[in-house]
Amino acid sequence: MNFTKSSYGEMLLNNRLLAIIFLFLITVGMSYGAKNLYFDNDYRAFFGKTNPQLDAFERLQKTYTKIDNVQFAVEPEPGSDASSVQILAAIEELTELAWQIPYSLRVDSISNYQHTEVDQDDLLVEDLYGYAEELTEQELKDIRAIITTEPSIIGRIHDPGHRSTAVTATVQLPGKDPMEVVEVVEAARVLKETIERNHEVKLRLGGIAVFNNAFLEASENDMMTLMPAMYMVILIVTYLLIRSIYATAMVVLIIVPSITVAMGFGGWIGVGLTPPSASAPTVITTLAVADSIHFLVTMFQRMKAGHSQRDSIIYSLSVNGKPIFLTSITTAVGFLSLNFSDSPPFHDLGNITAAGVMAAWLFSIMLLPILMSFVTVKPSFSHIRLICRFSPWVSVILNLKRLSFSTEQGSVTVSKMGTPVLIFLRKSVNLTAVLLVTTPAAIDLSTLTIHSWILSIAISIPSSFIFANHNICLLYTSPS
């Protein structure tokens, strides 16, 4: 075919081994950078280094103290309140154990609240209470009075209605390891389980450290649940569109290296993953699937028209090569514009996605055609339609997966046939032959000579067919 001579598709299929080696080296080299990726779960990552609000906030922390903390909100059991002996005992133990949280700098609670009393000429400063289980009723009343009137306690670490109270552990993170926050939160969770096991209370975790760790856990949960579900939907829809298990598997083989190359690129440029940048694989998957579907649909349509698989691959490349490239390059440029954002995670999202989009383009025009050329595939057809004209006014249309009918000469069974259109004469006329048609045209059936062999006419399949002769049934396969 003339359009294939000296074309990119011919060159690609004639040098498949070299192309595979080239793609393999690029994929391994870029993907190796993924070892440098890490999860940056610090909320400061969302602000640029020159952000004035962040700068003012950090100056405030240097002057006073950091507010990175873990807060244990203590909720009493139904029928009790936050000033009962059981809760006070739990608070006392929790306050002591909270010092064991990594990087802990300070622990605040009603237990170790520094209460000041006057004893004649002396000022006595000591913990509000100790040995909670040994407190007398008068001491409990005094404690309740203090925690409901002291301004530094009310609304800060204790509810004036005694519905809840809190223990706050302030931590000083060195900032050398992004997993420091994870270490703190894991220790806090172990402590929470210990207190709940020893006392009839319910603890809830909060604070800046837990908040920062939530970013990491949200991204990990999405990767474990939403992303597999997304890929499952993509595979199902892809199969429904192209009706080929092999071609669907090849789409997956385009998605995977596109993502690994992009994430490896992120590792090479020192990206720390945050929720925005961690969503890059989803965007890359969308573009990789779109590129692959464009190529595959055109290829299968060409094959249904009667062309060979090799010619269909080359034709699809010639038709879709430029549109796929323009789509990919404009998408990449659009994502690169995120570098103008004030928030660094969006810079990372734009850079990783741009790299992934171009990788998807490269794999869809090189790897996908090569993979499709290794195995012979056949275009599928969704159903068989039978149209019987019994009179100029009455027609019967049946959509079947398999068709059987009898004639005076015997029984004829037709299953899914592939590309041909089969025209059978009705039993009012002797069934001595099958007319094999690959297209529509103005055919006068009354002038055809029926032989005992199959007559092949090389024309294209029509979407509808009108008959002048009423003594026929038209059976054709409708493309998927």
Short mmCIF file of C-alpha atoms in Angstrom, two decimals:
data_model
loop_
_atom_site.label_atom_id
_atom_site.label_comp_id
_atom_site.label_asym_id
_atom_site.label_seq_id
_atom_site.Cartn_x
_atom_site.Cartn_y
_atom_site.Cartn_z
CA MET A 1 0.00 0.00 0.00
CA ASN A 2 1.42 3.35 -0.99
CA PHE A 3 0.83 5.15 2.30
CA THR A 4 3.06 2.66 4.13
CA LYS A 5 6.16 3.01 1.99
CA SER A 6 9.09 4.68 3.74
CA SER A 7 6.76 5.57 6.63
CA TYR A 8 7.56 5.75 10.32
CA GLY A 9 5.39 2.67 10.92
CA GLU A 10 7.36 0.58 8.41
CA MET A 11 10.64 1.68 9.95
CA LEU A 12 9.39 0.91 13.47
CA LEU A 13 8.14 -2.59 12.63
CA ASN A 14 11.31 -3.37 10.67
CA ASN A 15 13.49 -2.41 13.66
CA ARG A 16 11.45 -3.71 16.57
CA LEU A 17 14.39 -5.11 18.52
CA LEU A 18 16.33 -1.83 18.44
CA ALA A 19 13.22 0.09 19.49
CA ILE A 20 12.59 -2.25 22.42
CA ILE A 21 16.20 -1.94 23.62
CA PHE A 22 15.96 1.86 23.35
CA LEU A 23 12.73 1.96 25.36
CA PHE A 24 14.08 -0.50 27.92
CA LEU A 25 17.16 1.63 28.60
CA ILE A 26 15.10 4.80 28.96
CA THR A 27 12.59 3.10 31.26
CA VAL A 28 15.21 1.54 33.55
CA GLY A 29 17.34 4.68 33.66
CA MET A 30 14.45 6.99 34.52
CA SER A 31 12.63 4.58 36.84
CA TYR A 32 15.76 4.07 38.94
CA GLY A 33 15.29 7.60 40.26
CA ALA A 34 12.18 6.44 42.13
CA LYS A 35 14.49 5.30 44.95
CA ASN A 36 14.94 8.97 45.82
CA LEU A 37 11.24 9.61 46.36
CA TYR A 38 9.93 10.22 49.85
CA PHE A 39 6.68 11.39 51.41
CA ASP A 40 6.89 14.96 52.66
CA ASN A 41 4.18 15.15 55.31
CA ASP A 42 5.11 18.58 56.67
CA TYR A 43 2.41 21.20 56.16
CA ARG A 44 5.21 23.73 55.48
CA ALA A 45 5.79 21.96 52.16
CA PHE A 46 2.65 23.64 50.83
CA PHE A 47 4.24 27.08 51.15
CA GLY A 48 7.08 28.53 49.12
CA LYS A 49 10.31 29.50 50.85
CA THR A 50 9.54 33.19 50.28
CA ASN A 51 5.93 32.97 51.44
CA PRO A 52 5.46 35.95 53.81
CA GLN A 53 2.90 34.21 56.01
CA LEU A 54 5.13 31.17 56.53
CA ASP A 55 8.12 33.44 57.18
CA ALA A 56 6.21 35.36 59.86
CA PHE A 57 4.98 32.11 61.40
CA GLU A 58 8.50 30.65 61.63
CA ARG A 59 9.86 33.85 63.16
CA LEU A 60 7.14 33.58 65.81
CA GLN A 61 8.12 29.99 66.54
CA LYS A 62 11.80 30.91 66.85
CA THR A 63 10.91 33.65 69.32
CA TYR A 64 8.66 31.46 71.47
CA THR A 65 8.26 27.75 70.75
CA LYS A 66 7.07 25.41 68.06
CA ILE A 67 3.49 24.19 68.19
CA ASP A 68 4.12 20.77 66.67
CA ASN A 69 2.20 18.61 69.06
CA VAL A 70 0.14 15.53 69.69
CA GLN A 71 -3.10 16.03 71.56
CA PHE A 72 -4.99 13.26 73.32
CA ALA A 73 -8.66 14.19 73.67
CA VAL A 74 -10.08 12.19 76.58
CA GLU A 75 -13.74 11.26 76.32
CA PRO A 76 -15.34 9.71 79.39
CA GLU A 77 -17.66 6.73 79.18
CA PRO A 78 -21.44 7.41 79.18
CA GLY A 79 -22.68 8.24 82.66
CA SER A 80 -19.36 9.71 83.76
CA ASP A 81 -17.64 13.07 83.33
CA ALA A 82 -14.11 14.36 82.77
CA SER A 83 -13.63 15.20 86.46
CA SER A 84 -14.33 11.75 87.85
CA VAL A 85 -11.69 9.77 89.70
CA GLN A 86 -11.38 7.29 86.80
CA ILE A 87 -10.67 10.07 84.28
CA LEU A 88 -8.28 11.88 86.60
CA ALA A 89 -6.34 8.63 87.09
CA ALA A 90 -6.19 8.07 83.32
CA ILE A 91 -5.00 11.66 82.79
CA GLU A 92 -2.29 11.22 85.41
CA GLU A 93 -0.91 8.04 83.80
CA LEU A 94 -1.20 9.46 80.30
CA THR A 95 0.70 12.59 81.34
CA GLU A 96 3.58 10.53 82.70
CA LEU A 97 3.79 8.21 79.68
CA ALA A 98 3.49 11.03 77.13
CA TRP A 99 7.06 12.08 77.97
CA GLN A 100 8.18 8.87 76.24
CA ILE A 101 6.87 10.08 72.85
CA PRO A 102 9.89 10.70 70.58
CA TYR A 103 11.12 14.31 70.48
CA SER A 104 8.71 15.32 73.27
CA LEU A 105 9.52 18.72 74.73
CA ARG A 106 6.60 19.44 77.04
CA VAL A 107 3.45 17.74 78.30
CA ASP A 108 0.43 19.73 79.50
CA SER A 109 -2.66 18.42 81.27
CA ILE A 110 -4.78 19.16 84.32
CA SER A 111 -2.69 16.61 86.19
CA ASN A 112 0.60 18.52 85.96
CA TYR A 113 -0.95 21.98 85.84
CA GLN A 114 1.21 24.19 88.04
CA HIS A 115 -1.25 25.42 90.64
CA THR A 116 -0.15 28.21 93.02
CA GLU A 117 -1.37 28.42 96.60
CA VAL A 118 -0.58 30.89 99.38
CA ASP A 119 0.56 29.53 102.72
CA GLN A 120 1.03 32.56 104.96
CA ASP A 121 4.10 34.26 103.50
CA ASP A 122 4.93 31.39 101.15
CA LEU A 123 3.80 30.66 97.60
CA LEU A 124 3.42 26.95 96.94
CA VAL A 125 3.61 25.89 93.27
CA GLU A 126 2.94 22.21 92.58
CA ASP A 127 1.03 19.83 90.32
CA LEU A 128 -2.72 20.20 90.60
CA TYR A 129 -3.05 16.63 91.88
CA GLY A 130 -1.31 13.30 92.21
CA TYR A 131 -2.35 9.77 93.12
CA ALA A 132 -5.86 10.38 91.77
CA GLU A 133 -7.29 7.18 93.20
CA GLU A 134 -6.47 8.37 96.73
CA LEU A 135 -8.13 11.79 96.45
CA THR A 136 -10.79 12.68 99.02
CA GLU A 137 -14.16 14.15 98.14
CA GLN A 138 -13.03 17.60 99.32
CA GLU A 139 -9.91 17.42 97.18
CA LEU A 140 -12.05 16.41 94.18
CA LYS A 141 -14.32 19.43 94.78
CA ASP A 142 -11.30 21.73 94.95
CA ILE A 143 -9.92 20.29 91.72
CA ARG A 144 -13.27 20.74 89.95
CA ALA A 145 -13.46 24.33 91.14
CA ILE A 146 -9.96 25.08 89.83
CA ILE A 147 -10.34 23.48 86.41
CA THR A 148 -13.64 25.31 85.82
CA THR A 149 -12.38 28.76 86.85
CA GLU A 150 -8.71 28.89 85.84
CA PRO A 151 -8.45 30.86 82.54
CA SER A 152 -5.34 28.96 81.37
CA ILE A 153 -7.26 25.66 81.63
CA ILE A 154 -10.82 26.46 80.52
CA GLY A 155 -11.31 25.82 76.82
CA ARG A 156 -7.64 24.96 76.36
CA ILE A 157 -7.17 21.57 77.94
CA HIS A 158 -10.47 21.09 79.76
CA ASP A 159 -14.13 21.62 78.99
CA PRO A 160 -15.89 23.72 81.66
CA GLY A 161 -18.86 21.32 81.46
CA HIS A 162 -16.55 18.36 82.23
CA ARG A 163 -17.52 16.68 78.96
CA SER A 164 -13.90 16.15 77.91
CA THR A 165 -10.33 16.98 78.77
CA ALA A 166 -7.02 16.76 76.96
CA VAL A 167 -3.33 15.96 77.31
CA THR A 168 -1.03 17.82 74.94
CA ALA A 169 2.53 16.67 74.17
CA THR A 170 4.62 19.31 72.42
CA VAL A 171 7.35 17.82 70.19
CA GLN A 172 10.50 19.37 68.75
CA LEU A 173 11.16 17.65 65.41
CA PRO A 174 14.77 17.91 64.19
CA GLY A 175 13.56 18.08 60.59
CA LYS A 176 16.28 15.73 59.34
CA ASP A 177 14.07 12.78 58.42
CA PRO A 178 10.60 12.98 56.81
CA MET A 179 9.62 9.91 58.84
CA GLU A 180 9.97 11.75 62.15
CA VAL A 181 6.26 12.61 62.14
CA VAL A 182 5.36 8.98 61.47
CA GLU A 183 7.53 7.90 64.41
CA VAL A 184 5.77 10.35 66.72
CA VAL A 185 2.27 9.35 65.64
CA GLU A 186 2.98 5.63 65.89
CA ALA A 187 4.24 6.10 69.46
CA ALA A 188 1.14 8.14 70.28
CA ARG A 189 -1.12 5.39 68.96
CA VAL A 190 0.62 2.77 71.09
CA LEU A 191 0.17 5.04 74.11
CA LYS A 192 -3.50 5.53 73.26
CA GLU A 193 -4.08 1.76 73.18
CA THR A 194 -2.30 1.35 76.51
CA ILE A 195 -4.44 3.94 78.30
CA GLU A 196 -7.69 2.61 76.81
CA ARG A 197 -6.73 -0.86 77.95
CA ASN A 198 -5.94 0.26 81.50
CA HIS A 199 -8.84 2.68 82.00
CA GLU A 200 -12.47 2.98 80.93
CA VAL A 201 -11.91 5.96 78.65
CA LYS A 202 -11.91 6.68 74.95
CA LEU A 203 -9.04 8.69 73.46
CA ARG A 204 -8.96 10.60 70.19
CA LEU A 205 -5.72 11.80 68.61
CA GLY A 206 -5.24 15.29 67.22
CA GLY A 207 -2.62 18.00 66.93
CA ILE A 208 -0.23 19.26 64.25
CA ALA A 209 1.84 16.06 64.11
CA VAL A 210 -1.25 13.90 63.59
CA PHE A 211 -2.53 16.39 61.03
CA ASN A 212 0.73 16.20 59.08
CA ASN A 213 0.73 12.41 59.22
CA ALA A 214 -2.82 12.37 57.86
CA PHE A 215 -1.52 13.68 54.51
CA LEU A 216 0.74 10.67 54.18
CA GLU A 217 -1.91 8.17 55.27
CA ALA A 218 -4.53 9.67 52.95
CA SER A 219 -2.19 9.27 49.97
CA GLU A 220 -1.31 5.71 50.98
CA ASN A 221 -4.97 4.77 51.46
CA ASP A 222 -5.82 6.15 48.01
CA MET A 223 -3.03 4.08 46.49
CA MET A 224 -4.34 0.98 48.23
CA THR A 225 -8.04 1.42 47.46
CA LEU A 226 -9.03 4.11 44.98
CA MET A 227 -6.23 3.56 42.50
CA PRO A 228 -6.78 -0.23 42.15
CA ALA A 229 -10.50 0.45 41.72
CA MET A 230 -9.70 3.09 39.09
CA TYR A 231 -7.48 0.68 37.16
CA MET A 232 -10.16 -1.99 37.31
CA VAL A 233 -12.72 0.39 35.81
CA ILE A 234 -10.22 1.44 33.14
CA LEU A 235 -9.56 -2.18 32.17
CA ILE A 236 -13.25 -3.01 31.97
CA VAL A 237 -14.09 0.04 29.86
CA THR A 238 -11.06 -0.54 27.63
CA TYR A 239 -12.11 -4.12 27.00
CA LEU A 240 -15.68 -3.08 26.23
CA LEU A 241 -14.35 -0.57 23.69
CA ILE A 242 -11.89 -2.79 21.85
CA ARG A 243 -13.16 -6.30 22.75
CA SER A 244 -9.66 -7.78 22.88
CA ILE A 245 -8.06 -9.21 26.02
CA TYR A 246 -4.58 -9.01 24.51
CA ALA A 247 -5.02 -5.38 23.44
CA THR A 248 -6.39 -4.51 26.90
CA ALA A 249 -3.32 -6.10 28.51
CA MET A 250 -1.12 -4.05 26.18
CA VAL A 251 -2.80 -0.87 27.38
CA VAL A 252 -1.73 -1.80 30.91
CA LEU A 253 1.82 -2.29 29.66
CA ILE A 254 1.73 1.28 28.35
CA ILE A 255 0.36 2.70 31.62
CA VAL A 256 2.89 1.04 33.94
CA PRO A 257 6.16 2.24 32.34
CA SER A 258 4.68 5.70 31.77
CA ILE A 259 4.06 6.03 35.51
CA THR A 260 7.39 4.53 36.57
CA VAL A 261 9.30 6.86 34.22
CA ALA A 262 7.42 9.88 35.55
CA MET A 263 7.89 8.97 39.21
CA GLY A 264 11.53 8.16 38.57
CA PHE A 265 11.93 11.58 36.98
CA GLY A 266 10.42 13.06 40.14
CA GLY A 267 13.00 11.18 42.19
CA TRP A 268 15.86 12.46 40.06
CA ILE A 269 14.78 16.09 40.59
CA GLY A 270 14.37 15.59 44.34
CA VAL A 271 10.59 15.68 44.66
CA GLY A 272 8.99 14.97 48.02
CA LEU A 273 5.58 13.39 47.50
CA THR A 274 2.58 15.27 48.87
CA PRO A 275 -1.14 14.64 48.20
CA PRO A 276 -1.12 16.87 45.06
CA SER A 277 2.02 15.34 43.55
CA ALA A 278 0.95 11.82 44.56
CA SER A 279 -2.08 12.20 42.28
CA ALA A 280 0.16 12.47 39.19
CA PRO A 281 -0.16 8.72 38.34
CA THR A 282 -3.93 9.15 37.98
CA VAL A 283 -3.51 11.95 35.44
CA ILE A 284 -0.79 10.04 33.58
CA THR A 285 -3.01 6.96 33.42
CA THR A 286 -5.79 8.99 31.82
CA LEU A 287 -3.54 10.27 29.05
CA ALA A 288 -1.86 6.89 28.50
CA VAL A 289 -5.23 5.18 28.07
CA ALA A 290 -6.46 7.91 25.72
CA ASP A 291 -3.36 7.61 23.50
CA SER A 292 -3.63 3.82 23.42
CA ILE A 293 -7.35 3.76 22.67
CA HIS A 294 -6.93 6.17 19.75
CA PHE A 295 -4.33 3.90 18.21
CA LEU A 296 -6.16 0.61 18.87
CA VAL A 297 -9.61 1.73 17.72
CA THR A 298 -8.26 3.00 14.41
CA MET A 299 -6.24 -0.19 13.94
CA PHE A 300 -9.23 -2.47 14.58
CA GLN A 301 -11.51 -0.41 12.34
CA ARG A 302 -8.98 -0.74 9.57
CA MET A 303 -8.78 -4.49 10.08
CA LYS A 304 -12.58 -4.78 9.94
CA ALA A 305 -12.43 -3.18 6.53
CA GLY A 306 -10.41 -6.16 5.33
CA HIS A 307 -6.83 -4.92 5.70
CA SER A 308 -3.99 -6.93 7.21
CA GLN A 309 -2.92 -6.40 10.79
CA ARG A 310 0.47 -4.99 9.79
CA ASP A 311 -1.04 -2.51 7.35
CA SER A 312 -3.63 -1.53 9.96
CA ILE A 313 -0.91 -0.82 12.53
CA ILE A 314 1.00 1.35 10.09
CA TYR A 315 -2.16 3.12 8.97
CA SER A 316 -3.18 3.85 12.57
CA LEU A 317 0.25 5.33 13.28
CA SER A 318 0.04 7.54 10.20
CA VAL A 319 -3.44 8.78 11.11
CA ASN A 320 -3.01 9.18 14.88
CA GLY A 321 0.67 10.04 15.21
CA LYS A 322 0.31 13.79 14.84
CA PRO A 323 -2.93 14.19 16.86
CA ILE A 324 -1.52 12.14 19.75
CA PHE A 325 1.68 14.18 19.73
CA LEU A 326 -0.15 17.50 19.69
CA THR A 327 -2.45 16.37 22.49
CA SER A 328 0.49 15.18 24.58
CA ILE A 329 2.71 18.23 24.07
CA THR A 330 -0.07 20.72 24.78
CA THR A 331 -1.09 18.76 27.89
CA ALA A 332 2.52 18.70 29.09
CA VAL A 333 2.90 22.44 28.54
CA GLY A 334 -0.33 23.04 30.44
CA PHE A 335 0.90 21.07 33.45
CA LEU A 336 4.31 22.74 33.34
CA SER A 337 2.50 26.06 33.82
CA LEU A 338 1.80 24.89 37.40
CA ASN A 339 5.39 25.92 38.12
CA PHE A 340 4.05 29.47 38.38
CA SER A 341 1.98 28.45 41.42
CA ASP A 342 3.08 29.70 44.85
CA SER A 343 2.67 26.19 46.29
CA PRO A 344 5.65 23.85 45.61
CA PRO A 345 3.57 20.61 45.59
CA PHE A 346 1.80 21.88 42.48
CA HIS A 347 5.18 22.49 40.86
CA ASP A 348 5.96 18.82 41.51
CA LEU A 349 2.55 17.73 40.18
CA GLY A 350 3.10 19.67 36.96
CA ASN A 351 6.65 18.41 36.39
CA ILE A 352 5.90 14.76 37.13
CA THR A 353 2.73 14.76 35.04
CA ALA A 354 4.42 16.49 32.11
CA ALA A 355 7.15 13.85 32.12
CA GLY A 356 4.56 11.07 32.36
CA VAL A 357 2.44 12.46 29.54
CA MET A 358 5.41 12.58 27.18
CA ALA A 359 6.46 9.10 28.29
CA ALA A 360 2.92 7.86 27.54
CA TRP A 361 3.16 9.42 24.08
CA LEU A 362 6.51 7.73 23.43
CA PHE A 363 5.29 4.31 24.56
CA SER A 364 1.99 4.58 22.68
CA ILE A 365 3.67 5.30 19.32
CA MET A 366 6.59 2.90 19.78
CA LEU A 367 5.95 0.14 22.31
CA LEU A 368 2.22 -0.39 21.67
CA PRO A 369 2.53 -0.90 17.86
CA ILE A 370 5.41 -3.31 18.42
CA LEU A 371 3.52 -5.32 21.03
CA MET A 372 0.44 -5.47 18.81
CA SER A 373 2.56 -6.77 15.94
CA PHE A 374 3.82 -9.80 17.89
CA VAL A 375 0.43 -11.50 18.22
CA THR A 376 -2.29 -11.96 15.62
CA VAL A 377 -5.53 -10.38 16.78
CA LYS A 378 -8.94 -10.38 15.17
CA PRO A 379 -11.54 -7.62 15.28
CA SER A 380 -14.67 -8.68 17.16
CA PHE A 381 -18.34 -8.20 16.38
CA SER A 382 -20.99 -7.57 18.96
CA HIS A 383 -23.98 -9.34 17.45
CA ILE A 384 -25.54 -10.89 14.37
CA ARG A 385 -28.55 -9.21 12.82
CA LEU A 386 -31.07 -10.97 10.64
CA ILE A 387 -33.40 -8.91 8.46
CA CYS A 388 -36.08 -10.86 6.60
CA ARG A 389 -38.24 -9.08 4.06
CA PHE A 390 -41.50 -10.96 3.76
CA SER A 391 -43.30 -8.26 1.82
CA PRO A 392 -42.76 -4.64 0.78
CA TRP A 393 -44.43 -3.60 4.05
CA VAL A 394 -43.24 -6.12 6.67
CA SER A 395 -39.72 -6.64 7.99
CA VAL A 396 -38.43 -8.74 10.91
CA ILE A 397 -35.13 -7.82 12.59
CA LEU A 398 -33.45 -10.25 14.98
CA ASN A 399 -30.22 -9.58 16.93
CA LEU A 400 -28.59 -12.89 17.72
CA LYS A 401 -25.29 -14.31 18.88
CA ARG A 402 -25.99 -17.53 17.01
CA LEU A 403 -28.50 -18.27 14.31
CA SER A 404 -29.94 -21.53 13.00
CA PHE A 405 -32.65 -22.00 10.40
CA SER A 406 -33.85 -24.75 8.07
CA THR A 407 -34.47 -24.84 4.36
CA GLU A 408 -35.77 -27.41 1.93
CA GLN A 409 -32.15 -28.44 1.35
CA GLY A 410 -31.26 -28.85 5.06
CA SER A 411 -30.23 -26.93 8.14
CA VAL A 412 -27.87 -23.94 8.19
CA THR A 413 -26.14 -22.71 11.37
CA VAL A 414 -24.25 -19.45 11.58
CA SER A 415 -22.21 -18.25 14.55
CA LYS A 416 -20.16 -15.04 14.83
CA MET A 417 -18.52 -14.82 11.47
CA GLY A 418 -15.98 -11.96 11.48
CA THR A 419 -16.05 -9.27 8.85
CA PRO A 420 -18.20 -10.75 6.03
CA VAL A 421 -21.85 -9.99 5.38
CA LEU A 422 -23.76 -13.16 4.61
CA ILE A 423 -26.81 -13.02 2.36
CA PHE A 424 -29.00 -16.13 2.29
CA LEU A 425 -31.82 -16.79 -0.15
CA ARG A 426 -35.14 -17.60 1.51
CA LYS A 427 -36.38 -21.14 1.30
CA SER A 428 -38.95 -20.15 -1.34
CA VAL A 429 -35.91 -20.15 -3.60
CA ASN A 430 -33.57 -23.13 -3.68
CA LEU A 431 -30.64 -22.56 -1.29
CA THR A 432 -27.70 -23.62 -3.44
CA ALA A 433 -25.11 -21.01 -2.50
CA VAL A 434 -24.02 -18.38 -0.03
CA LEU A 435 -23.23 -14.90 -1.28
CA LEU A 436 -20.26 -13.45 0.65
CA VAL A 437 -20.27 -9.64 0.60
CA THR A 438 -17.72 -7.43 2.40
CA THR A 439 -19.58 -4.13 1.56
CA PRO A 440 -22.68 -2.37 0.36
CA ALA A 441 -23.43 -1.36 -3.06
CA ALA A 442 -26.31 -1.14 -5.47
CA ILE A 443 -26.62 -4.90 -6.03
CA ASP A 444 -29.45 -6.26 -8.12
CA LEU A 445 -29.83 -9.73 -6.65
CA SER A 446 -32.16 -10.83 -9.41
CA THR A 447 -29.35 -10.59 -11.94
CA LEU A 448 -26.83 -12.60 -9.90
CA THR A 449 -26.13 -16.14 -10.99
CA ILE A 450 -26.22 -18.52 -8.03
CA HIS A 451 -23.51 -21.16 -8.05
CA SER A 452 -22.53 -23.92 -5.64
CA TRP A 453 -19.43 -21.96 -4.62
CA ILE A 454 -18.96 -18.79 -2.59
CA LEU A 455 -18.92 -15.56 -4.55
CA SER A 456 -16.74 -12.85 -2.99
CA ILE A 457 -17.36 -9.19 -3.81
CA ALA A 458 -14.78 -6.68 -2.50
CA ILE A 459 -16.89 -3.74 -1.44
CA SER A 460 -17.54 -2.08 1.93
CA ILE A 461 -20.14 -2.94 4.62
CA PRO A 462 -23.18 -0.69 4.67
CA SER A 463 -24.93 0.53 7.78
CA SER A 464 -28.23 -0.40 6.11
CA PHE A 465 -29.31 -2.25 3.00
CA ILE A 466 -32.46 -1.79 0.87
CA PHE A 467 -33.76 -4.64 -1.22
CA ALA A 468 -35.86 -4.70 -4.34
CA ASN A 469 -36.13 -8.47 -4.15
CA HIS A 470 -38.35 -9.61 -1.29
CA ASN A 471 -37.31 -13.25 -1.35
CA ILE A 472 -34.11 -12.86 0.65
CA CYS A 473 -32.82 -12.66 4.19
CA LEU A 474 -29.86 -10.44 4.98
CA LEU A 475 -27.59 -11.70 7.72
CA TYR A 476 -24.68 -9.46 8.75
CA THR A 477 -22.37 -8.98 11.68
CA SER A 478 -22.51 -5.58 13.31
CA PRO A 479 -19.09 -4.23 14.41
CA SER A 480 -18.43 -3.78 18.14
#
